[in-house]
C-alpha cells in the first residue's frame, strides 16, 4: 500500500518536466525513483557511485531510463574498477561482470589476509580505447580558458616541544599497534585508518583528543585572515575542529558561517549568501558536506586545516572557489593556503598529492605506509 501511494504521489506531483534530486534521497525514498521509467536520467558527480556495494549505487543501477548520461570530474581516483558502476549504469547490457572488468583493467596483487594492493591500470591504452566511443572530456581550462591557474601557497607551522613529544608518542604507538613481525615483513592491521585518524586530529587540534596543548593551526589561520582582508573558505574533515576554530575566531572578533553535514539545505544556502555578501570573515565547511556542487567563487581564497585524503577531494574542494562567480561570471585568481605542520606526515602527504595525484588510500600499502608516517 505504501508503494502504491508513493507511486501515485510521484506521478501526480511530477507528471512532466524535470526532477532535480539530491544523492541522499536515493537512499531515503528509493521507490520514488525505481518504480517508474524515466525519459532520461543524468547523474551529476557520478563518482558518487564508485563504491558498487552501497545502497545508493544499487538504487542508481536499478533506475529505468530511455536515455542516460553521467558527468564527473573524477571518474576514478584509486583504480579503474571504480569506473564499473558508472559504466554499468550507462550500458547495463554490456557491463555485466565486475570481476571480468577488474582483471581486464586493474593491475593488483592479492593480500595475504584478503583484498588487493592496487597498482593502477593494467593496460592504460586498452582502457582508453574501450572508453573513447562514449566518453566526452572537457577540461576546466577548455571550458574557462581565461580562468587564472590556481596558486598553492602552504602555511608552515611548528609544534611546540610538548606538542612534538606528544605527536611522536602517537606516531610510535601507531607503528607499535600497526606492526607484527613475521620475518622482515610488516603486516598492516585492520585498524590502521583509526590510528592515522588520531594523528591527523592531533595536528589540527590536540584538544580533539583531550590533550592540553593548544592548536598551532588556529592562530596561523587567524593571521592569514588578517593578512588577506578578504573572506576565505576553510575546509576540514573534522566538524569539531571547525566548531572549535569558530569559537576561537569569535574571541578574536571574527565572524564566521558554517556548512556541515547536519545543517539543513536552507541554512546552507543562508550561510553561503552571508559569505558571498562579505558578512562573514570565513566560511567553515566540512569536506563531506560542501566539497561538491557548491559555488563559493568570488574572493579567491581557500585554506585546509587538514589535507584531504585523496587528490580528488583536494581538487573538488578547491574547485568550489576556483571557478567563475555565480551569476556574474567574474573571474578571480584563486590562492590555496593549506596549513601544514613541519616535520610531520603532512609534508610528505602534500608532496604525494601535488606530484603524483595519488589517493591517500592508495599509499596504505605495506611498502609505502612507513614512507609516509615514518
CSV table of C-alpha atoms in Angstrom, one decimal:
chain,number,residue,atom,x,y,z
A,1,UNK,CA,0.0,0.0,0.0
A,2,UNK,CA,2.8,2.4,0.9
A,3,UNK,CA,4.5,1.8,-2.5
A,4,UNK,CA,1.2,2.3,-4.4
A,5,UNK,CA,0.6,5.5,-2.5
A,6,UNK,CA,4.1,6.8,-3.1
A,7,UNK,CA,3.9,5.9,-6.8
A,8,UNK,CA,0.6,7.7,-7.2
A,9,UNK,CA,2.0,10.7,-5.4
A,10,UNK,CA,5.1,10.9,-7.6
A,11,UNK,CA,3.0,10.5,-10.8
A,12,UNK,CA,0.6,13.2,-9.6
A,13,UNK,CA,3.2,15.7,-8.5
A,14,UNK,CA,5.6,15.2,-11.3
A,15,UNK,CA,3.7,14.1,-14.4
A,16,UNK,CA,6.1,16.0,-16.8
A,17,UNK,CA,9.1,18.2,-16.5
A,18,UNK,CA,12.4,17.9,-14.6
A,19,UNK,CA,13.1,16.5,-11.2
A,20,UNK,CA,16.3,17.6,-9.6
A,21,UNK,CA,17.2,15.3,-6.7
A,22,UNK,CA,19.9,15.1,-4.0
A,23,UNK,CA,22.1,11.9,-3.9
A,24,UNK,CA,21.0,11.1,-0.4
A,25,UNK,CA,17.3,11.0,-1.5
A,26,UNK,CA,18.1,7.8,-3.4
A,27,UNK,CA,18.6,6.0,-0.1
A,28,UNK,CA,15.7,7.8,1.7
A,29,UNK,CA,13.0,7.1,-0.9
A,30,UNK,CA,14.3,4.7,-3.4
A,31,UNK,CA,10.9,3.6,-4.6
A,32,UNK,CA,10.2,7.1,-5.9
A,33,UNK,CA,12.9,6.6,-8.5
A,34,UNK,CA,12.8,2.9,-9.3
A,35,UNK,CA,9.1,2.4,-9.6
A,36,UNK,CA,8.7,4.3,-12.8
A,37,UNK,CA,10.5,4.6,-16.1
A,38,UNK,CA,12.2,7.9,-16.9
A,39,UNK,CA,12.7,9.5,-20.3
A,40,UNK,CA,16.3,10.5,-19.3
A,41,UNK,CA,18.5,10.2,-16.2
A,42,UNK,CA,21.5,12.4,-15.8
A,43,UNK,CA,24.0,11.7,-13.0
A,44,UNK,CA,25.9,14.7,-11.9
A,45,UNK,CA,29.0,13.9,-9.8
A,46,UNK,CA,28.7,10.3,-11.0
A,47,UNK,CA,31.7,9.3,-9.0
A,48,UNK,CA,29.3,9.1,-6.0
A,49,UNK,CA,28.6,5.5,-7.3
A,50,UNK,CA,32.2,4.4,-7.2
A,51,UNK,CA,31.5,2.0,-4.3
A,52,UNK,CA,29.5,-0.7,-6.0
A,53,UNK,CA,28.4,-2.2,-2.7
A,54,UNK,CA,26.5,0.9,-1.3
A,55,UNK,CA,22.7,1.2,-1.3
A,56,UNK,CA,23.0,4.4,-3.2
A,57,UNK,CA,24.8,2.7,-6.1
A,58,UNK,CA,22.3,-0.1,-6.0
A,59,UNK,CA,19.4,2.3,-6.5
A,60,UNK,CA,21.2,4.0,-9.4
A,61,UNK,CA,21.7,0.7,-11.1
A,62,UNK,CA,18.0,-0.1,-10.7
A,63,UNK,CA,16.9,3.1,-12.5
A,64,UNK,CA,15.0,2.5,-15.7
A,65,UNK,CA,15.5,5.2,-18.4
A,66,UNK,CA,15.5,5.6,-22.2
A,67,UNK,CA,18.5,7.9,-22.2
A,68,UNK,CA,21.4,8.0,-19.7
A,69,UNK,CA,24.2,10.4,-19.0
A,70,UNK,CA,26.9,10.5,-16.3
A,71,UNK,CA,29.0,13.6,-15.5
A,72,UNK,CA,32.1,13.7,-13.3
A,73,UNK,CA,35.4,15.4,-13.0
A,74,UNK,CA,36.9,12.4,-11.4
A,75,UNK,CA,35.8,9.1,-12.9
A,76,UNK,CA,38.0,7.2,-10.5
A,77,UNK,CA,40.8,8.0,-8.0
A,78,UNK,CA,42.2,4.7,-6.9
A,79,UNK,CA,41.7,2.1,-9.6
A,80,UNK,CA,39.8,1.7,-12.9
A,81,UNK,CA,37.4,-0.7,-11.3
A,82,UNK,CA,35.7,2.3,-9.7
A,83,UNK,CA,34.5,3.1,-13.2
A,84,UNK,CA,32.5,0.0,-13.3
A,85,UNK,CA,29.2,1.2,-11.6
A,86,UNK,CA,29.2,4.2,-13.9
A,87,UNK,CA,29.6,2.0,-17.0
A,88,UNK,CA,27.0,-0.4,-15.7
A,89,UNK,CA,24.6,2.4,-15.3
A,90,UNK,CA,25.3,3.7,-18.9
A,91,UNK,CA,25.4,0.3,-20.6
A,92,UNK,CA,23.9,-2.4,-18.3
A,93,UNK,CA,23.7,-4.9,-21.2
A,94,UNK,CA,27.4,-4.6,-21.9
A,95,UNK,CA,28.9,-4.3,-18.4
A,96,UNK,CA,27.6,-7.3,-16.5
A,97,UNK,CA,30.6,-8.8,-14.8
A,98,UNK,CA,32.6,-6.7,-12.3
A,99,UNK,CA,35.4,-9.2,-11.9
A,100,UNK,CA,35.8,-9.6,-15.7
A,101,UNK,CA,36.3,-5.8,-15.9
A,102,UNK,CA,38.6,-5.8,-12.8
A,103,UNK,CA,41.0,-8.4,-14.1
A,104,UNK,CA,41.0,-6.9,-17.6
A,105,UNK,CA,41.8,-3.3,-16.5
A,106,UNK,CA,43.3,-3.4,-12.9
A,107,UNK,CA,46.9,-4.3,-12.0
A,108,UNK,CA,46.6,-5.6,-8.5
A,109,UNK,CA,48.3,-8.0,-6.1
A,110,UNK,CA,46.2,-10.1,-3.7
A,111,UNK,CA,46.9,-9.6,0.0
A,112,UNK,CA,47.6,-12.4,2.5
A,113,UNK,CA,44.6,-11.5,4.6
A,114,UNK,CA,42.2,-10.6,1.8
A,115,UNK,CA,41.8,-7.6,-0.6
A,116,UNK,CA,44.3,-6.2,-3.0
A,117,UNK,CA,47.2,-3.8,-3.2
A,118,UNK,CA,46.1,-1.7,-6.2
A,119,UNK,CA,48.9,-0.6,-8.5
A,120,UNK,CA,46.9,1.1,-11.2
A,121,UNK,CA,45.5,0.4,-14.7
A,122,UNK,CA,46.7,-2.9,-16.2
A,123,UNK,CA,46.6,-1.6,-19.8
A,124,UNK,CA,46.0,2.1,-20.0
A,125,UNK,CA,45.7,2.3,-23.7
A,126,UNK,CA,43.2,-0.6,-23.8
A,127,UNK,CA,41.1,1.2,-21.2
A,128,UNK,CA,41.3,4.4,-23.2
A,129,UNK,CA,40.3,2.6,-26.3
A,130,UNK,CA,37.3,1.0,-24.5
A,131,UNK,CA,36.0,4.3,-23.1
A,132,UNK,CA,36.6,6.5,-26.1
A,133,UNK,CA,33.4,5.7,-28.1
A,134,UNK,CA,31.1,7.1,-25.4
A,135,UNK,CA,33.3,9.5,-23.4
A,136,UNK,CA,33.4,13.3,-23.9
A,137,UNK,CA,36.1,15.0,-22.0
A,138,UNK,CA,36.2,18.7,-21.2
A,139,UNK,CA,38.9,20.2,-19.0
A,140,UNK,CA,38.3,23.2,-16.8
A,141,UNK,CA,40.8,25.3,-18.8
A,142,UNK,CA,39.0,24.4,-22.0
A,143,UNK,CA,35.6,25.4,-20.6
A,144,UNK,CA,37.0,28.5,-18.9
A,145,UNK,CA,40.2,29.4,-20.8
A,146,UNK,CA,40.6,32.7,-19.1
A,147,UNK,CA,40.3,31.4,-15.6
A,148,UNK,CA,43.7,32.0,-13.9
A,149,UNK,CA,45.6,29.0,-12.7
A,150,UNK,CA,45.2,28.2,-9.0
A,151,UNK,CA,48.2,29.1,-6.8
A,152,UNK,CA,49.0,26.9,-3.8
A,153,UNK,CA,51.0,28.5,-1.0
A,154,UNK,CA,51.3,26.4,2.1
A,155,UNK,CA,51.5,28.0,5.5
A,156,UNK,CA,54.0,26.1,7.6
A,157,UNK,CA,53.6,25.9,11.4
A,158,UNK,CA,55.7,24.2,14.0
A,159,UNK,CA,54.6,22.2,17.0
A,160,UNK,CA,55.7,23.2,20.5
A,161,UNK,CA,58.2,21.0,22.3
A,162,UNK,CA,55.4,19.4,24.3
A,163,UNK,CA,53.4,19.0,21.1
A,164,UNK,CA,56.3,17.4,19.3
A,165,UNK,CA,56.8,14.9,22.2
A,166,UNK,CA,53.0,14.0,22.2
A,167,UNK,CA,52.9,13.6,18.4
A,168,UNK,CA,56.0,11.4,18.4
A,169,UNK,CA,54.4,9.3,21.1
A,170,UNK,CA,51.3,8.9,19.0
A,171,UNK,CA,53.4,8.0,16.0
A,172,UNK,CA,55.4,5.4,17.8
A,173,UNK,CA,52.2,4.0,19.3
A,174,UNK,CA,50.7,3.9,15.8
A,175,UNK,CA,53.6,1.7,14.5
A,176,UNK,CA,53.6,-0.5,17.6
A,177,UNK,CA,49.9,-1.2,17.0
A,178,UNK,CA,50.3,-1.4,13.3
A,179,UNK,CA,53.1,-3.9,13.1
A,180,UNK,CA,53.6,-7.5,13.8
A,181,UNK,CA,56.8,-9.2,12.7
A,182,UNK,CA,56.9,-12.2,10.5
A,183,UNK,CA,60.5,-12.3,9.4
A,184,UNK,CA,61.1,-9.0,7.8
A,185,UNK,CA,57.6,-8.4,6.5
A,186,UNK,CA,55.3,-5.8,8.0
A,187,UNK,CA,51.6,-6.7,8.2
A,188,UNK,CA,49.0,-3.9,8.4
A,189,UNK,CA,46.2,-4.5,10.9
A,190,UNK,CA,42.6,-3.5,10.1
A,191,UNK,CA,42.5,-0.5,12.5
A,192,UNK,CA,45.3,1.4,10.7
A,193,UNK,CA,42.8,4.0,9.4
A,194,UNK,CA,41.7,4.7,13.0
A,195,UNK,CA,45.3,5.1,14.1
A,196,UNK,CA,46.1,7.6,11.3
A,197,UNK,CA,42.9,9.5,12.2
A,198,UNK,CA,44.3,10.2,15.7
A,199,UNK,CA,47.5,11.6,14.3
A,200,UNK,CA,45.6,13.8,11.8
A,201,UNK,CA,43.3,15.1,14.6
A,202,UNK,CA,46.3,15.9,16.8
A,203,UNK,CA,48.0,18.0,14.2
A,204,UNK,CA,44.8,20.0,13.6
A,205,UNK,CA,43.9,20.5,17.3
A,206,UNK,CA,45.3,18.4,20.2
A,207,UNK,CA,42.1,19.3,22.0
A,208,UNK,CA,40.2,16.9,19.7
A,209,UNK,CA,42.0,14.1,21.6
A,210,UNK,CA,41.5,15.8,25.0
A,211,UNK,CA,45.2,16.9,25.1
A,212,UNK,CA,46.1,20.1,26.9
A,213,UNK,CA,48.2,21.6,24.1
A,214,UNK,CA,46.6,24.4,22.0
A,215,UNK,CA,46.3,24.1,18.3
A,216,UNK,CA,49.1,25.7,16.3
A,217,UNK,CA,46.9,25.9,13.2
A,218,UNK,CA,44.2,28.2,14.6
A,219,UNK,CA,46.5,31.2,15.2
A,220,UNK,CA,48.1,30.7,11.8
A,221,UNK,CA,44.6,30.7,10.1
A,222,UNK,CA,43.6,33.8,12.0
A,223,UNK,CA,46.9,35.5,10.9
A,224,UNK,CA,46.1,34.5,7.3
A,225,UNK,CA,42.7,36.1,7.5
A,226,UNK,CA,44.2,39.3,8.9
A,227,UNK,CA,46.7,39.4,6.0
A,228,UNK,CA,44.3,38.9,3.1
A,229,UNK,CA,41.5,41.0,4.5
A,230,UNK,CA,39.0,39.1,2.3
A,231,UNK,CA,36.5,36.3,3.2
A,232,UNK,CA,38.0,32.9,3.0
A,233,UNK,CA,36.7,29.3,2.6
A,234,UNK,CA,38.1,26.9,5.2
A,235,UNK,CA,37.8,23.2,4.8
A,236,UNK,CA,38.4,20.4,7.3
A,237,UNK,CA,37.4,16.7,7.6
A,238,UNK,CA,36.6,17.3,11.3
A,239,UNK,CA,33.4,19.2,12.2
A,240,UNK,CA,34.5,19.5,15.8
A,241,UNK,CA,37.7,21.3,14.7
A,242,UNK,CA,35.7,23.8,12.7
A,243,UNK,CA,33.5,24.4,15.7
A,244,UNK,CA,36.5,24.9,18.0
A,245,UNK,CA,38.0,27.3,15.5
A,246,UNK,CA,34.7,29.2,15.2
A,247,UNK,CA,34.8,29.8,18.9
A,248,UNK,CA,38.5,30.8,18.7
A,249,UNK,CA,37.8,33.3,15.9
A,250,UNK,CA,34.8,34.7,17.7
A,251,UNK,CA,37.0,35.6,20.7
A,252,UNK,CA,39.3,37.4,18.3
A,253,UNK,CA,36.4,39.4,16.9
A,254,UNK,CA,35.9,37.5,13.7
A,255,UNK,CA,32.6,36.4,12.2
A,256,UNK,CA,32.2,33.0,10.6
A,257,UNK,CA,29.5,31.0,8.8
A,258,UNK,CA,29.4,27.2,8.8
A,259,UNK,CA,28.3,24.4,6.4
A,260,UNK,CA,28.3,20.9,7.9
A,261,UNK,CA,26.6,17.7,7.2
A,262,UNK,CA,23.8,18.2,9.8
A,263,UNK,CA,22.9,21.7,8.5
A,264,UNK,CA,19.7,21.9,6.6
A,265,UNK,CA,19.8,22.9,2.9
A,266,UNK,CA,18.1,26.2,3.6
A,267,UNK,CA,20.6,27.1,6.3
A,268,UNK,CA,23.5,26.0,4.0
A,269,UNK,CA,22.3,28.5,1.4
A,270,UNK,CA,21.9,31.2,4.0
A,271,UNK,CA,25.5,30.6,5.1
A,272,UNK,CA,26.7,30.7,1.5
A,273,UNK,CA,24.9,34.0,0.8
A,274,UNK,CA,26.2,35.5,4.0
A,275,UNK,CA,29.7,34.7,3.0
A,276,UNK,CA,29.3,36.0,-0.6
A,277,UNK,CA,27.9,39.3,0.7
A,278,UNK,CA,31.0,39.7,2.8
A,279,UNK,CA,29.1,39.5,6.1
A,280,UNK,CA,31.4,36.6,7.3
A,281,UNK,CA,35.2,36.7,7.5
A,282,UNK,CA,35.3,32.9,6.8
A,283,UNK,CA,33.0,30.2,5.6
A,284,UNK,CA,33.9,26.9,7.5
A,285,UNK,CA,33.0,23.8,5.5
A,286,UNK,CA,33.3,20.1,6.3
A,287,UNK,CA,34.7,18.2,3.3
A,288,UNK,CA,31.7,15.7,3.3
A,289,UNK,CA,29.1,18.5,3.2
A,290,UNK,CA,30.4,21.1,0.9
A,291,UNK,CA,33.2,19.9,-1.3
A,292,UNK,CA,30.8,19.3,-4.3
A,293,UNK,CA,28.0,21.1,-6.1
A,294,UNK,CA,28.5,24.4,-4.3
A,295,UNK,CA,29.8,27.7,-5.8
A,296,UNK,CA,31.9,29.9,-3.5
A,297,UNK,CA,33.7,31.6,-6.3
A,298,UNK,CA,34.1,35.3,-5.6
A,299,UNK,CA,37.0,36.2,-3.4
A,300,UNK,CA,39.5,33.6,-4.4
A,301,UNK,CA,40.9,32.4,-1.1
A,302,UNK,CA,40.8,28.9,0.4
A,303,UNK,CA,42.5,27.0,3.2
A,304,UNK,CA,42.6,23.5,4.5
A,305,UNK,CA,43.1,22.8,8.2
A,306,UNK,CA,43.9,19.2,7.3
A,307,UNK,CA,44.8,17.8,3.9
A,308,UNK,CA,42.0,15.8,2.2
A,309,UNK,CA,42.7,12.1,1.9
A,310,UNK,CA,42.6,12.0,-1.9
A,311,UNK,CA,43.7,14.2,-4.7
A,312,UNK,CA,40.1,14.1,-5.9
A,313,UNK,CA,38.8,15.6,-2.7
A,314,UNK,CA,41.5,18.2,-2.8
A,315,UNK,CA,40.6,19.3,-6.3
A,316,UNK,CA,36.9,19.1,-5.6
A,317,UNK,CA,37.2,21.4,-2.5
A,318,UNK,CA,39.5,23.8,-4.3
A,319,UNK,CA,37.0,23.8,-7.2
A,320,UNK,CA,34.3,25.3,-5.0
A,321,UNK,CA,36.4,28.5,-5.0
A,322,UNK,CA,38.4,28.2,-8.2
A,323,UNK,CA,35.5,28.9,-10.6
A,324,UNK,CA,33.7,31.9,-12.1
A,325,UNK,CA,31.4,33.8,-9.7
A,326,UNK,CA,27.8,32.6,-9.8
A,327,UNK,CA,25.5,34.9,-11.6
A,328,UNK,CA,28.2,37.4,-12.9
A,329,UNK,CA,30.8,35.0,-14.4
A,330,UNK,CA,33.5,37.2,-13.0
A,331,UNK,CA,37.0,35.5,-12.9
A,332,UNK,CA,39.1,35.9,-9.8
A,333,UNK,CA,42.6,34.3,-9.3
A,334,UNK,CA,42.4,31.7,-6.6
A,335,UNK,CA,45.1,31.0,-3.9
A,336,UNK,CA,45.0,27.9,-1.7
A,337,UNK,CA,46.7,28.1,1.7
A,338,UNK,CA,46.9,24.6,3.3
A,339,UNK,CA,48.2,24.8,6.8
A,340,UNK,CA,51.0,22.2,7.2
A,341,UNK,CA,52.8,21.1,10.3
A,342,UNK,CA,56.5,21.0,9.7
A,343,UNK,CA,58.3,17.6,10.1
A,344,UNK,CA,55.1,15.7,10.1
A,345,UNK,CA,53.4,13.3,7.7
A,346,UNK,CA,51.5,16.3,6.3
A,347,UNK,CA,54.6,17.5,4.4
A,348,UNK,CA,55.1,14.1,2.7
A,349,UNK,CA,51.3,13.8,2.1
A,350,UNK,CA,51.3,17.2,0.3
A,351,UNK,CA,54.2,16.0,-1.9
A,352,UNK,CA,52.3,12.9,-2.9
A,353,UNK,CA,49.1,14.8,-3.6
A,354,UNK,CA,50.8,17.5,-5.6
A,355,UNK,CA,53.2,15.4,-7.6
A,356,UNK,CA,51.5,12.1,-8.3
A,357,UNK,CA,47.9,12.9,-7.6
A,358,UNK,CA,47.6,9.5,-6.0
A,359,UNK,CA,44.8,9.0,-3.5
A,360,UNK,CA,45.5,8.8,0.2
A,361,UNK,CA,44.3,5.3,0.5
A,362,UNK,CA,46.5,4.1,-2.3
A,363,UNK,CA,49.5,4.8,-0.1
A,364,UNK,CA,48.1,2.5,2.5
A,365,UNK,CA,50.2,-0.5,1.4
A,366,UNK,CA,52.8,-2.5,3.3
A,367,UNK,CA,55.6,-1.0,1.3
A,368,UNK,CA,54.5,2.7,1.4
A,369,UNK,CA,53.0,3.2,4.8
A,370,UNK,CA,56.2,3.8,6.7
A,371,UNK,CA,57.5,6.1,4.0
A,372,UNK,CA,54.5,8.4,4.7
A,373,UNK,CA,54.3,8.2,8.5
A,374,UNK,CA,57.8,7.1,9.5
